[in-house]
Structures are given as structure tokens and as C-alpha cells.
Coordinates of C-alpha atoms in Angstrom, one line a residue:
Chain D
M1 CA 0.0 0.0 0.0
P2 CA 1.6 3.3 -1.0
Q3 CA 1.8 6.2 1.3
L4 CA -1.1 8.5 1.0
G5 CA 0.7 11.7 1.9
S6 CA -0.2 14.6 4.1
Y7 CA -3.8 15.6 4.2
T8 CA -2.7 19.2 3.7
L9 CA -2.4 18.3 0.0
L10 CA -6.1 17.7 -0.1
A11 CA -6.9 21.1 1.6
P12 CA -8.3 22.9 -1.5
V13 CA -10.6 20.0 -2.4
L14 CA -11.7 19.5 1.2
A15 CA -12.4 23.2 1.9
A16 CA -14.5 23.5 -1.2
S17 CA -16.6 20.4 -0.6
V18 CA -17.0 20.9 3.2
W19 CA -18.1 24.5 2.6
A20 CA -20.6 23.2 0.0
L21 CA -22.1 20.9 2.6
V22 CA -22.2 23.6 5.2
V23 CA -24.0 26.0 2.9
L24 CA -26.4 23.2 1.9
I25 CA -27.3 22.7 5.6
A26 CA -27.5 26.4 6.3
E27 CA -29.9 26.7 3.3
L28 CA -32.2 24.3 5.0
F29 CA -32.7 26.7 7.9
S30 CA -33.1 29.8 5.8
V31 CA -36.7 30.8 5.2
G32 CA -38.2 33.8 3.5
R33 CA -35.8 36.6 3.0
R34 CA -32.7 35.0 4.5
H35 CA -31.5 33.8 1.1
L36 CA -29.2 36.8 1.1
A37 CA -27.5 35.4 4.2
V38 CA -26.9 32.1 2.4
A39 CA -25.5 34.0 -0.5
W40 CA -23.0 35.9 1.7
L41 CA -22.0 32.6 3.4
T42 CA -21.3 31.3 -0.1
V43 CA -19.1 34.3 -0.8
V44 CA -17.3 33.8 2.5
A45 CA -16.8 30.1 1.6
L46 CA -15.3 30.9 -1.8
V47 CA -13.0 33.7 -0.5
S48 CA -11.8 31.6 2.4
T49 CA -11.1 28.6 0.1
A50 CA -9.2 30.9 -2.2
I51 CA -7.1 32.4 0.6
L52 CA -6.5 28.9 2.2
T53 CA -5.4 27.5 -1.2
G54 CA -3.2 30.5 -1.9
S55 CA -1.4 30.3 1.4
L56 CA -0.5 26.6 1.2
A57 CA 3.2 26.1 0.7
E58 CA 3.3 22.3 0.7
R59 CA 3.6 20.6 -2.7
G60 CA 3.0 17.0 -3.5
V61 CA 0.5 14.4 -4.6
F62 CA -2.1 12.8 -2.3
G63 CA -2.5 9.1 -2.9
G64 CA -1.3 9.3 -6.4
A65 CA -4.4 11.1 -7.5
I66 CA -4.7 14.6 -6.3
A67 CA -1.8 17.0 -6.8
L68 CA -1.2 20.2 -4.9
D69 CA 1.1 22.3 -7.2
G70 CA 1.1 25.7 -8.9
L71 CA -1.5 24.7 -11.4
T72 CA -3.9 23.5 -8.7
V73 CA -3.4 26.7 -6.7
Y74 CA -3.8 29.0 -9.7
A75 CA -6.9 27.3 -11.1
S76 CA -8.5 27.0 -7.7
V77 CA -8.0 30.6 -6.6
L78 CA -9.1 31.9 -10.0
A79 CA -12.2 29.6 -10.0
C80 CA -13.1 30.8 -6.5
A81 CA -12.7 34.4 -7.4
L82 CA -14.8 34.2 -10.6
A83 CA -17.4 32.1 -8.8
A84 CA -17.6 34.6 -5.9
L85 CA -18.2 37.5 -8.4
S86 CA -20.9 35.5 -10.2
V87 CA -22.6 34.8 -6.8
V88 CA -22.5 38.5 -5.9
M89 CA -24.2 39.3 -9.2
A90 CA -26.7 36.5 -8.6
M91 CA -27.8 38.1 -5.3
D92 CA -29.5 40.9 -7.2
Y93 CA -30.3 38.9 -10.3
L94 CA -32.1 35.9 -8.8
P95 CA -34.9 37.9 -7.1
T96 CA -35.9 39.3 -10.5
T97 CA -36.4 35.8 -11.8
G98 CA -38.8 33.1 -10.8
I99 CA -36.1 31.0 -9.1
K100 CA -37.3 30.2 -5.6
G101 CA -35.0 27.6 -4.2
G102 CA -31.9 28.5 -2.3
E103 CA -30.2 25.3 -3.6
Y104 CA -28.6 27.6 -6.1
Y105 CA -25.7 28.5 -3.8
P106 CA -24.7 25.0 -2.6
L107 CA -24.8 23.9 -6.2
I108 CA -22.3 26.6 -7.2
L109 CA -20.0 25.4 -4.4
F110 CA -20.3 21.8 -5.6
A111 CA -19.4 22.8 -9.1
V112 CA -16.4 24.7 -7.8
A113 CA -15.3 21.7 -5.8
G114 CA -15.5 19.7 -9.1
V115 CA -13.4 22.3 -10.8
V116 CA -10.8 22.1 -8.1
V117 CA -10.7 18.3 -8.4
M118 CA -10.4 18.6 -12.2
A119 CA -7.5 21.0 -11.9
A120 CA -5.7 18.9 -9.3
A121 CA -6.3 15.4 -10.6
T122 CA -3.2 13.4 -11.7
D123 CA -5.3 10.3 -12.4
L124 CA -7.6 10.3 -15.4
I125 CA -10.4 8.6 -13.5
V126 CA -10.2 11.2 -10.6
M127 CA -10.3 13.9 -13.3
F128 CA -13.4 12.2 -14.8
L129 CA -15.1 12.2 -11.3
G130 CA -14.2 15.9 -10.9
L131 CA -15.7 16.6 -14.3
E132 CA -18.9 14.8 -13.4
T133 CA -19.2 16.5 -10.0
M134 CA -18.9 19.8 -11.8
S135 CA -21.1 18.9 -14.7
M136 CA -24.0 17.5 -12.7
A137 CA -24.2 20.6 -10.5
V138 CA -24.2 22.8 -13.6
Y139 CA -26.9 20.6 -15.4
V140 CA -29.2 21.3 -12.4
L141 CA -28.2 25.0 -12.3
A142 CA -29.0 25.5 -16.0
G143 CA -32.5 24.2 -15.3
I144 CA -33.0 25.8 -11.9
W145 CA -35.7 28.2 -13.2
K146 CA -38.2 25.5 -13.1
S147 CA -41.2 27.5 -14.3
E148 CA -39.4 28.8 -17.4
G149 CA -39.6 26.6 -20.4
K150 CA -36.3 27.8 -21.9
S151 CA -34.4 27.0 -18.7
N152 CA -35.8 23.5 -18.7
E153 CA -34.9 23.0 -22.3
A154 CA -31.4 24.3 -21.8
A155 CA -30.9 21.9 -18.9
V156 CA -32.1 18.9 -21.0
K157 CA -29.9 19.8 -23.9
Y158 CA -26.9 20.4 -21.8
F159 CA -27.5 17.2 -19.9
L160 CA -27.9 15.0 -22.9
L161 CA -24.9 16.4 -24.8
G162 CA -22.8 16.6 -21.7
A163 CA -23.4 13.0 -20.7
F164 CA -22.7 12.0 -24.3
A165 CA -19.4 13.8 -24.1
S166 CA -18.6 12.2 -20.8
A167 CA -19.2 8.7 -22.3
F168 CA -16.7 9.5 -25.0
M169 CA -14.2 10.7 -22.5
L170 CA -14.7 7.6 -20.3
Y171 CA -14.2 5.3 -23.3
G172 CA -11.1 7.2 -24.2
I173 CA -9.8 6.7 -20.7
A174 CA -10.5 3.0 -21.0
L175 CA -8.4 2.8 -24.2
V176 CA -5.6 4.8 -22.7
Y177 CA -5.6 2.4 -19.7
G178 CA -5.5 -0.5 -22.1
A179 CA -2.5 0.9 -24.0
T180 CA -0.4 2.0 -21.0
G181 CA -1.7 -0.2 -18.1
S182 CA -2.5 2.7 -15.8
T183 CA -4.7 5.8 -15.5
V184 CA -2.1 7.7 -13.4
L185 CA -0.8 10.5 -15.6
S186 CA 2.9 9.9 -14.8
E187 CA 2.6 6.2 -15.8
V188 CA 0.5 7.1 -18.8
A189 CA 3.1 9.6 -19.9
A190 CA 5.9 7.0 -19.5
G191 CA 3.9 4.5 -21.4
A192 CA 3.1 7.0 -24.1
A193 CA 6.8 7.9 -24.5
D194 CA 7.8 4.2 -24.8
A195 CA 5.0 3.1 -27.0
V196 CA 6.5 1.9 -30.3
P197 CA 4.3 2.1 -33.4
G198 CA 1.9 -0.8 -33.3
P199 CA -1.5 -1.8 -31.9
S200 CA -0.8 -0.3 -28.5
R201 CA 0.2 3.0 -29.9
T202 CA -2.9 3.1 -32.1
L203 CA -5.0 2.3 -29.1
L204 CA -3.4 5.2 -27.2
L205 CA -3.9 7.6 -30.0
I206 CA -7.6 6.6 -30.4
G207 CA -8.0 7.0 -26.6
A208 CA -6.3 10.4 -26.5
S209 CA -8.5 11.6 -29.4
M210 CA -11.7 10.5 -27.6
L211 CA -10.5 12.3 -24.5
L212 CA -10.0 15.4 -26.7
V213 CA -13.6 14.9 -28.0
G214 CA -14.9 14.9 -24.5
F215 CA -12.9 18.0 -23.6
G216 CA -14.0 19.6 -26.9
F217 CA -17.6 19.3 -25.8
K218 CA -17.0 20.9 -22.4
V219 CA -15.0 23.9 -23.8
A220 CA -17.4 24.3 -26.8
A221 CA -14.9 23.6 -29.5
V222 CA -16.1 23.2 -33.1
P223 CA -17.6 20.7 -34.2
F224 CA -18.8 20.0 -30.7
H225 CA -20.2 23.5 -30.0
L226 CA -23.8 23.1 -31.1
W227 CA -25.2 23.0 -27.6
T228 CA -23.5 26.3 -26.5
P229 CA -25.8 29.0 -27.9
D230 CA -29.0 27.2 -26.8
V231 CA -27.8 26.5 -23.3
Y232 CA -26.2 30.0 -22.8
E233 CA -29.4 31.6 -23.9
G234 CA -31.8 29.4 -22.0
A235 CA -30.0 29.2 -18.7
P236 CA -30.6 32.1 -16.2
T237 CA -27.9 34.7 -16.9
S238 CA -26.1 34.3 -13.6
V239 CA -25.7 30.6 -14.4
T240 CA -24.6 31.4 -18.0
V241 CA -21.8 33.6 -16.7
F242 CA -20.7 30.8 -14.3
M243 CA -20.6 28.3 -17.2
A244 CA -18.7 30.7 -19.5
T245 CA -16.1 31.4 -16.9
V246 CA -15.6 28.8 -14.2
V247 CA -16.7 25.7 -16.1
K248 CA -14.4 26.7 -19.0
L249 CA -11.6 27.3 -16.6
G250 CA -12.0 23.9 -15.1
A251 CA -12.0 22.1 -18.4
F252 CA -9.0 24.0 -19.7
A253 CA -7.0 23.4 -16.4
A254 CA -7.6 19.7 -16.8
V255 CA -6.7 19.9 -20.5
I256 CA -3.4 21.6 -19.6
R257 CA -2.5 19.0 -17.1
T258 CA -3.5 15.9 -19.1
M259 CA -2.9 16.8 -22.7
L260 CA -0.3 19.6 -22.6
V261 CA 2.0 18.2 -19.9
G262 CA 0.9 14.5 -19.4
L263 CA 0.2 13.3 -22.9
E264 CA 2.9 15.5 -24.4
A265 CA 4.3 12.5 -26.3
V266 CA 0.9 12.0 -28.1
G267 CA 0.4 15.7 -28.8
G268 CA 2.7 15.6 -31.8
D269 CA 0.5 13.1 -33.5
L270 CA -2.6 15.0 -32.8
W271 CA -1.1 18.2 -33.9
L272 CA -3.0 18.6 -37.1
A273 CA -6.4 17.9 -35.4
L274 CA -5.6 20.5 -32.8
W275 CA -4.6 23.0 -35.5
L276 CA -7.7 22.5 -37.5
G277 CA -9.9 22.4 -34.3
A278 CA -8.5 25.8 -33.2
A279 CA -8.9 27.4 -36.6
A280 CA -12.4 26.1 -37.1
T281 CA -13.5 27.0 -33.6
M282 CA -12.3 30.6 -34.0
T283 CA -13.7 31.0 -37.4
V284 CA -17.1 29.5 -36.9
G285 CA -17.6 31.3 -33.5
N286 CA -16.7 34.7 -34.9
F287 CA -18.6 34.4 -38.2
V288 CA -21.8 33.1 -36.7
A289 CA -21.6 35.7 -33.9
L290 CA -21.8 38.4 -36.6
R291 CA -25.4 37.4 -37.4
Q292 CA -26.7 37.2 -33.8
K293 CA -29.5 39.5 -32.7
D294 CA -29.7 38.2 -29.1
L295 CA -27.0 39.4 -26.7
K296 CA -26.6 36.1 -24.8
R297 CA -26.4 34.1 -28.0
M298 CA -23.8 36.6 -29.4
L299 CA -21.8 36.2 -26.2
A300 CA -22.2 32.4 -26.5
Y301 CA -20.6 32.4 -30.0
S302 CA -18.0 34.8 -28.7
S303 CA -17.2 32.3 -26.0
I304 CA -16.8 29.6 -28.7
A305 CA -14.4 31.9 -30.6
H306 CA -12.4 32.5 -27.4
S307 CA -12.2 28.7 -26.9
G308 CA -10.6 28.7 -30.4
Y309 CA -8.0 31.2 -29.3
L310 CA -7.2 29.1 -26.2
L311 CA -6.9 26.0 -28.3
I312 CA -4.0 27.7 -30.1
G313 CA -2.1 27.3 -26.9
L314 CA -2.9 23.5 -26.9
A315 CA -1.8 23.2 -30.5
A316 CA 1.5 25.0 -29.6
G317 CA 2.0 22.6 -26.8
T318 CA 4.9 24.5 -25.0
P319 CA 5.0 25.5 -21.3
E320 CA 4.9 29.1 -22.5
A321 CA 1.7 28.4 -24.3
G322 CA 0.3 26.8 -21.2
Q323 CA 1.1 30.0 -19.2
A324 CA -0.5 32.2 -21.8
M325 CA -3.6 30.0 -21.7
L326 CA -3.8 30.3 -17.9
F327 CA -3.4 34.1 -18.1
Y328 CA -6.0 34.3 -20.9
L329 CA -8.5 32.3 -18.8
A330 CA -8.2 34.9 -16.1
V331 CA -8.7 37.8 -18.5
Y332 CA -11.5 36.0 -20.4
G333 CA -13.3 35.3 -17.1
V334 CA -13.4 39.0 -15.9
M335 CA -14.3 40.3 -19.4
N336 CA -17.3 37.9 -19.6
L337 CA -18.3 38.7 -16.0
G338 CA -18.4 42.3 -17.1
A339 CA -20.4 41.8 -20.2
F340 CA -23.0 39.4 -18.6
G341 CA -23.1 41.7 -15.6
V342 CA -24.3 44.6 -17.7
A343 CA -26.9 42.2 -19.3
M344 CA -28.1 41.3 -15.8
A345 CA -28.2 44.9 -14.6
L346 CA -30.4 45.8 -17.5
S347 CA -32.8 42.9 -17.5
E348 CA -36.1 44.0 -16.0
D349 CA -37.7 40.7 -15.3
G350 CA -34.7 38.4 -15.4
A351 CA -35.9 37.4 -18.9
T352 CA -33.6 34.8 -20.6
E353 CA -33.9 36.7 -23.9
Q354 CA -32.2 40.0 -24.4
R355 CA -31.9 41.6 -27.8
I356 CA -28.9 43.6 -28.8
S357 CA -31.2 46.3 -30.2
D358 CA -32.6 46.8 -26.7
L359 CA -29.3 48.4 -25.8
A360 CA -30.0 51.2 -28.2
G361 CA -29.5 54.6 -26.6
I362 CA -28.2 53.4 -23.2
G363 CA -25.0 55.4 -23.9
H364 CA -27.1 58.4 -23.0
S365 CA -29.7 57.1 -20.7
R366 CA -27.4 54.8 -18.6
P367 CA -23.9 56.1 -19.2
V368 CA -22.1 54.2 -16.5
L369 CA -23.4 50.8 -17.7
A370 CA -22.6 51.8 -21.2
I371 CA -19.0 52.6 -20.3
A372 CA -18.6 49.3 -18.5
M373 CA -20.0 47.4 -21.5
T374 CA -17.7 49.4 -23.9
I375 CA -14.6 48.5 -21.8
C376 CA -15.5 44.8 -21.9
M377 CA -16.3 44.8 -25.6
L378 CA -13.0 46.6 -26.4
S379 CA -11.2 44.1 -24.3
L380 CA -12.9 41.2 -26.0
V381 CA -11.7 42.5 -29.3
G382 CA -8.2 42.8 -27.9
I383 CA -7.6 46.5 -27.9
P384 CA -4.7 47.9 -25.8
P385 CA -4.3 48.7 -23.0
L386 CA -7.0 46.3 -21.8
G387 CA -6.5 42.8 -20.5
G388 CA -7.8 41.1 -23.6
F389 CA -5.0 42.6 -25.6
L390 CA -2.2 41.3 -23.4
G391 CA -4.0 37.9 -23.2
K392 CA -4.0 37.6 -26.9
L393 CA -0.5 39.0 -27.2
Y394 CA 1.0 36.3 -24.9
L395 CA -1.0 33.5 -26.6
F396 CA -0.1 34.5 -30.1
K397 CA 3.6 35.1 -29.2
A398 CA 3.8 31.6 -27.6
A399 CA 2.2 30.1 -30.8
L400 CA 4.7 32.0 -33.0
D401 CA 7.6 30.7 -30.9
A402 CA 6.3 27.2 -31.4
G403 CA 6.2 27.8 -35.2
L404 CA 2.5 28.1 -35.7
T405 CA 2.7 31.1 -37.9
G406 CA -0.3 30.1 -40.1
L407 CA -2.6 29.6 -37.1
V408 CA -1.6 33.0 -35.7
V409 CA -2.5 34.6 -39.0
V410 CA -5.9 33.0 -38.9
A411 CA -6.3 34.2 -35.3
V412 CA -5.4 37.8 -36.1
L413 CA -7.8 37.8 -39.0
N414 CA -10.5 36.4 -36.7
S415 CA -9.8 39.2 -34.2
V416 CA -10.5 41.7 -37.0
V417 CA -13.8 40.0 -37.8
S418 CA -14.8 39.9 -34.1
A419 CA -14.3 43.7 -34.0
F420 CA -17.4 44.0 -36.2
Y421 CA -19.9 42.5 -33.7
Y422 CA -18.2 43.7 -30.5
L423 CA -18.1 47.2 -31.7
G424 CA -21.6 46.8 -33.2
V425 CA -22.8 46.6 -29.6
V426 CA -20.9 49.8 -28.8
R427 CA -22.4 51.5 -31.8
T428 CA -25.9 50.4 -30.9
M429 CA -25.4 51.8 -27.4
Y430 CA -24.1 55.2 -28.5
F431 CA -25.4 55.9 -32.0
E432 CA -28.8 54.4 -32.2
R433 CA -31.8 56.1 -30.8
G434 CA -33.6 54.2 -28.1
N435 CA -36.1 55.0 -25.4
E436 CA -35.1 58.6 -24.4
N437 CA -36.7 58.4 -21.0
P438 CA -36.5 54.9 -19.8
Q439 CA -37.9 53.7 -16.5
P440 CA -35.4 54.1 -13.7
L441 CA -33.8 50.7 -12.9
A442 CA -34.4 49.2 -9.6
P443 CA -31.3 49.7 -7.4
R444 CA -29.0 46.7 -7.8
P445 CA -26.0 47.5 -5.6
F446 CA -24.5 44.0 -5.7
I447 CA -24.5 43.7 -9.5
W448 CA -23.0 47.2 -9.7
A449 CA -20.3 46.3 -7.1
A450 CA -19.3 43.1 -8.9
L451 CA -19.5 44.8 -12.2
A452 CA -17.1 47.5 -11.0
L453 CA -14.7 44.9 -9.7
S454 CA -14.8 43.0 -13.0
V455 CA -14.2 46.1 -15.1
V456 CA -11.4 47.3 -12.8
A457 CA -9.8 43.8 -13.2
V458 CA -10.1 44.0 -17.0
V459 CA -8.2 47.3 -17.0
L460 CA -5.7 46.2 -14.3
L461 CA -4.9 43.0 -16.1
G462 CA -4.0 45.1 -19.1
V463 CA -1.8 47.7 -17.4
M464 CA -0.4 45.8 -14.4
P465 CA -0.6 42.0 -15.2
G466 CA 2.4 41.2 -13.0
A467 CA 0.8 39.3 -10.2
V468 CA -1.5 37.1 -12.3
L469 CA 1.2 36.6 -14.9
S470 CA 3.7 35.4 -12.4
G471 CA 1.0 33.1 -10.9
A472 CA 0.5 31.6 -14.3
S473 CA 4.2 31.1 -14.9
V474 CA 4.7 29.5 -11.5
A475 CA 1.7 27.3 -12.2
L476 CA 3.5 25.7 -15.2
E477 CA 6.7 25.1 -13.3
G478 CA 6.9 21.6 -11.9
V479 CA 3.4 20.4 -12.8
L480 CA 3.0 17.1 -10.9
L481 CA 1.7 14.1 -12.8
G482 CA 1.8 11.4 -10.2
P483 CA 3.5 9.9 -7.1
Chain J
M1 CA -7.1 -27.9 -21.4
M2 CA -9.8 -26.3 -23.5
E3 CA -9.3 -22.8 -25.0
P4 CA -11.7 -20.3 -23.5
L5 CA -14.4 -19.5 -25.9
A6 CA -14.2 -15.7 -25.4
T7 CA -10.9 -13.9 -24.9
P8 CA -10.5 -10.3 -23.6
A9 CA -10.1 -9.2 -27.2
H10 CA -13.7 -10.5 -28.0
Y11 CA -15.0 -8.5 -25.1
L12 CA -13.2 -5.4 -26.3
V13 CA -14.8 -5.8 -29.7
L14 CA -18.2 -6.3 -28.1
S15 CA -17.7 -3.2 -26.0
A16 CA -16.8 -1.2 -29.1
I17 CA -19.9 -2.5 -30.8
I18 CA -22.1 -1.6 -27.8
F19 CA -20.5 1.9 -27.7
C20 CA -21.3 2.5 -31.3
I21 CA -24.9 1.3 -30.9
G22 CA -25.2 3.8 -28.1
A23 CA -23.6 6.7 -30.0
L24 CA -25.8 5.9 -33.0
G25 CA -28.9 5.8 -30.9
M26 CA -28.0 9.2 -29.4
V27 CA -27.8 10.6 -32.9
V28 CA -30.7 8.9 -34.6
R29 CA -33.4 8.7 -32.0
R30 CA -35.5 11.7 -31.0
N31 CA -37.1 10.5 -27.8
L32 CA -35.3 12.1 -24.8
I33 CA -35.6 8.9 -22.6
V34 CA -34.3 6.7 -25.4
M35 CA -31.4 9.2 -26.0
F36 CA -30.6 9.0 -22.3
M37 CA -30.7 5.2 -22.5
S38 CA -28.2 5.3 -25.3
V39 CA -25.8 7.3 -23.2
E40 CA -26.1 4.7 -20.4
L41 CA -25.3 2.1 -23.0
M42 CA -22.2 4.0 -23.9
L43 CA -21.1 4.2 -20.2
N44 CA -21.7 0.5 -19.8
A45 CA -19.7 -0.2 -22.9
A46 CA -16.8 1.7 -21.3
N47 CA -17.3 -0.5 -18.2
L48 CA -17.0 -3.7 -20.2
A49 CA -13.9 -2.3 -21.9
F50 CA -12.3 -1.6 -18.5
I51 CA -13.1 -5.1 -17.2
A52 CA -11.7 -6.8 -20.3
L53 CA -8.6 -4.7 -20.3
A54 CA -8.1 -5.3 -16.5
N55 CA -8.2 -9.0 -17.3
R56 CA -5.7 -8.7 -20.1
L57 CA -3.3 -6.4 -18.2
G58 CA -3.6 -8.5 -15.1
N59 CA -4.1 -5.6 -12.7
M60 CA -7.2 -4.6 -10.7
D61 CA -7.3 -0.9 -11.5
G62 CA -9.9 -1.4 -14.3
Q63 CA -12.2 -3.4 -12.1
T64 CA -12.1 -0.8 -9.3
I65 CA -12.8 2.0 -11.9
V66 CA -16.1 0.2 -12.9
F67 CA -17.5 0.9 -9.4
F68 CA -16.8 4.6 -9.8
V69 CA -18.4 4.6 -13.2
M70 CA -21.5 2.8 -11.9
T71 CA -21.9 5.4 -9.2
V72 CA -21.5 8.2 -11.8
A73 CA -24.1 6.5 -14.0
A74 CA -26.6 6.3 -11.2
A75 CA -26.1 9.9 -10.2
E76 CA -26.5 10.8 -13.9
A77 CA -29.7 8.8 -14.1
A78 CA -31.2 10.7 -11.1
I79 CA -30.3 14.1 -12.5
G80 CA -31.2 13.3 -16.1
L81 CA -34.7 12.0 -15.2
A82 CA -35.3 15.0 -12.9
V83 CA -34.3 17.4 -15.6
I84 CA -36.5 15.7 -18.2
L85 CA -39.4 15.6 -15.7
A86 CA -39.0 19.3 -15.0
L87 CA -39.3 19.9 -18.8
F88 CA -42.3 17.5 -19.0
R89 CA -44.2 19.5 -16.4
N90 CA -44.1 22.6 -18.6
K91 CA -44.6 20.9 -21.8
P92 CA -45.9 17.3 -21.8
T93 CA -43.7 15.8 -24.4
V94 CA -40.5 13.7 -24.5
Q95 CA -39.8 14.2 -28.2
A96 CA -36.7 16.3 -28.9
D97 CA -38.4 17.7 -32.1
E98 CA -41.3 19.1 -30.2
I99 CA -39.3 21.2 -27.7
G100 CA -38.3 24.2 -29.8
L101 CA -38.2 27.3 -27.7
L102 CA -34.5 27.4 -28.4
K103 CA -33.2 26.5 -31.8
W104 CA -31.9 22.9 -31.2

């Protein structure tokens, strides 16, 4: 029996899951208007988990399956921060919808616990379990507005396609296990490096491809993106923003550990598939986004396009590309929180549908929200000095260093195309006439506070990226793969 | 001594066939419950593959993994049926073609 190792190594996972249970029980005793107390408890849970994780100095692997290293710390702290901002926005947003149950908050915490496990897993099966923990919480969250048909529909679609993707991933893990005799990443990596061309090598390649298909579904890569616009539109907006930021972070953190570092030896053979996947994902996402009339659908296609940019890092396959991906995930998270935050601040009745044309004239009637939206849109295009620019710069530079000139050209052209629809939103806000005297919005202090934090973060990541950048580079130093 | 009728390789082929039947069912069928059953078929195909490979490799990892997967499948069944039921309460149908508020 191998040594398990110190329980400190499990601290991030334990903190997130124990807090989820505590909030679940606290929710039982909250009646009437005390939902807000549960929400604050959730924020405390997320912040304390982030602080605890950030302060851990010990590094190692627990029981061969859960690693505590830079990558775990970076992904967990970022996931907690993004989730906390989405929870603060939900405090104001949920009362405008028909969502009654307080189970919303524990489910967010369970999903975050799943993300932490995904980021920390050094065993493919443990990663699969983390993925399922996260996914199941999010399936329910997508459908949590039970009286709204669209929310139900989003949950059913997300569930069926998500479960389909999980099955692919599981079968892929089975084949990798067959080829290398283990599911622990270090042993898989050793087996992959030794594998001579032959049946075992073929099995490994098929397995790794199926793993990629499963990840492709989760990060909404073309051609596995079809669920994204429907689910993003149908789910309550505070859940959509959680899916776009935290869920994508979890999936990419797991991709970085398993594919970029663990299965590095296989990456070379899948190079063409990753290249084509990245190019197709960017192009399809951006071109279809051009034609969208609904704000949430447009942001859904934009999130597909950004997955394409992130996949460039995977195609490059170098540690620098991994760092750039991690930094981009932070920038991408706060940009999306800002954009969806404005959508939530403007929605009167929590409606799942929100047309871009409804934004007409808010440049004059609601100047502060319009400025926040403009900053986020400019950052999504990648205009300096905002965070989106630096994120793309590091990503494209890592790809150039890895020799992917063609892919970078495609990505830059795509960024130009994306300017049309992002700036289209800005044009609608400032240059189209809307309702001159709109109803005053109900005060929503929490959304405004979270929105302000997100926008400040977008700007700060552009002008002073130091702390996050060094976190991302530490994360890729000494990634642990097993005992 | 007699040769065993079925070797791990046979079971692997069988699991691949079951997996394909599941994947095909997911794509072709339009009844939500049947689509969900197809996914379960795919998960169980993966289980069969794990067991066959564990036998071939001579280590127990694959057999332990099956228990985890069965737990996941059970949790997935609970959530999947609940989600489909919530949809059914608003619109009494389980046909994927008839739920069209969002463009599928």
C-alpha cells in the first residue's frame, strides 16, 4: 500500500466540498428573505477557500491522484474568485427571476469543488469524477428556473450532450488504460513515451482523441459546440456567466495537465487535429456571432471563438503556451463577467432573452453601464491597454515561438472579424436612438459592485498584469503528474 | 485444457460495438428517454472495456474503476430523469423535435 501523503495536500478540495455541505445545511434553515445570508455565506466560503489555497506552501501528490502544485493553486484561486463575483451578481439577479429555491448557492459550491478536483487530478479517473461532479451541479443550475420553459430546455440539452461527451471521455480513458496499463498520468506519460508504433500506440492515439472529443464538448470547440448558444441563452444569466467562466476554466485546467503536460508524447501526432480544431472554432464562432440578434447568443458564439484562441495554446504545446492559456483564462473570465453583468443589470424581469437592439440609446440614458460594456467589448476585441490585448499577445507570441505562424495569422484575421460585432454593440449603445426616458432601474447594488470589480480587473490585467502573470508562470513550473 | 471461448479481445470488440450502438442511438433517436438510455449504453460499454482490459493487463485498476463509473451513471440517471421531468411539467412531451423554444 503506497503512502497517501499529508492531508494538507487535499486542503483545497476538502475546503470547497466541506463548505458546499455547510452551505447546503445552512440553506435548510433559511426561510423567507434570509436567502441573502446564504449567498453571503457562499461568498465567504469561496473567498476563504481561495485564501487557504493560496497560502499553502506544501507541494505534492495525495494518494497518487490529487496534486497540490502551482497549477492547482492558480486554477482553484481563480475559480473561487470568478465564482464569488458571479454569486454576488446572482444576489441581485435571482430575485428578478422566478427562481425560488436556495439550492442555487450550494450547487455553485459543488461545481467549484468539481473544478478544483479537475485541476488537481493526476489520475484520469479522478479527473473524470471531478468533471462529473462539476457537470452534474451545472446541469441542475441550467434548469434551476423550473417554471421557465427555456431554462428546462437548456438543462435537458446540456445534460444529454454533456453526458454523451462524458461517455466519449470515459471510453477514451479505458483505451488509454488498455494501452499503458494505468490511469495515473505519470505512468500514462511514461507508457506513451515508450510506445512503439503498433496496436498499443494506435489504441493510445484513439484513446487520446476520444479524451479530446470529451474536452471539446466541455469547452465548446467546433464541431462539438452546437449546444452552447442554446444553453447559454436558455439558462438564467447568472448561471450562464458561471458556465462561461468557471466551467471553461476547469475544463482547460484539466486539458493543460492531461494533454499539454501529461500526454505530451501524443500531442505531436494529434497536432493537425488541434490546429484544425483551433482554426475552425475561432472562425465558426466569430462568423456566426456576426449574425446574432440576441445578446446572450452573441456572447455564446464569442465564447466559442475564445475557446478557439485558447486551443491555439494547446496546439502549440509548449509550457509558455500553457502559461499564456492560464493568463488568458483569467482575462477572459473577468471580461465575460463584465459583459454578462451589464446584461443582468439591464434585465427588467430576469428574462432569458435580451436583444442587442434593446441596448440602443443606453449610452445616453445609462452612461455608467454603457462605459462598463464598452470596456468589456473593447477588451474582448483585444484593444490595448486592456486585459484582452495582453492575453492575446502572450497567446499569439507563444504560438509564434512554437512555429504556428499560419494559425496565428488565422487568429489575427479572426480578431478583426470579431471587432465588427463587438463594436456593433458599442455603436448600438451610443449611435442608435432608443427610449429617451427609460424607466429608472431598480437599485441593484450587488450587481454594480461586482461589475465595477470586474471592469477594474479587466483594466488592471492590461496595465499591471504582473501578479496574475507570475502566478500563471509559477503554475506551469513543476506540474506534478503522479507519485 | 480447453481454450476459453471468449478472450478479452472478444469482449473489447463487443464493448466497441455496444458503444457504437449507443452513439448511433443518441444521434438517430428523438425520444429524450431513449437518447438518455443510449448514453447509459455507452457508459456500460466503457465499463465492459475496463473489465476486459483489466483482465488482459492482469491488474485490478480497471475493475475498481467500474464501481466509480457505476456510481456516476446512477447519479447521472437521477439528475437526467429529474431534468426531463421538469421539462415535461411545462410541456408534456419527451420528443426532442417538439421542444423548440431554443433552436436545437
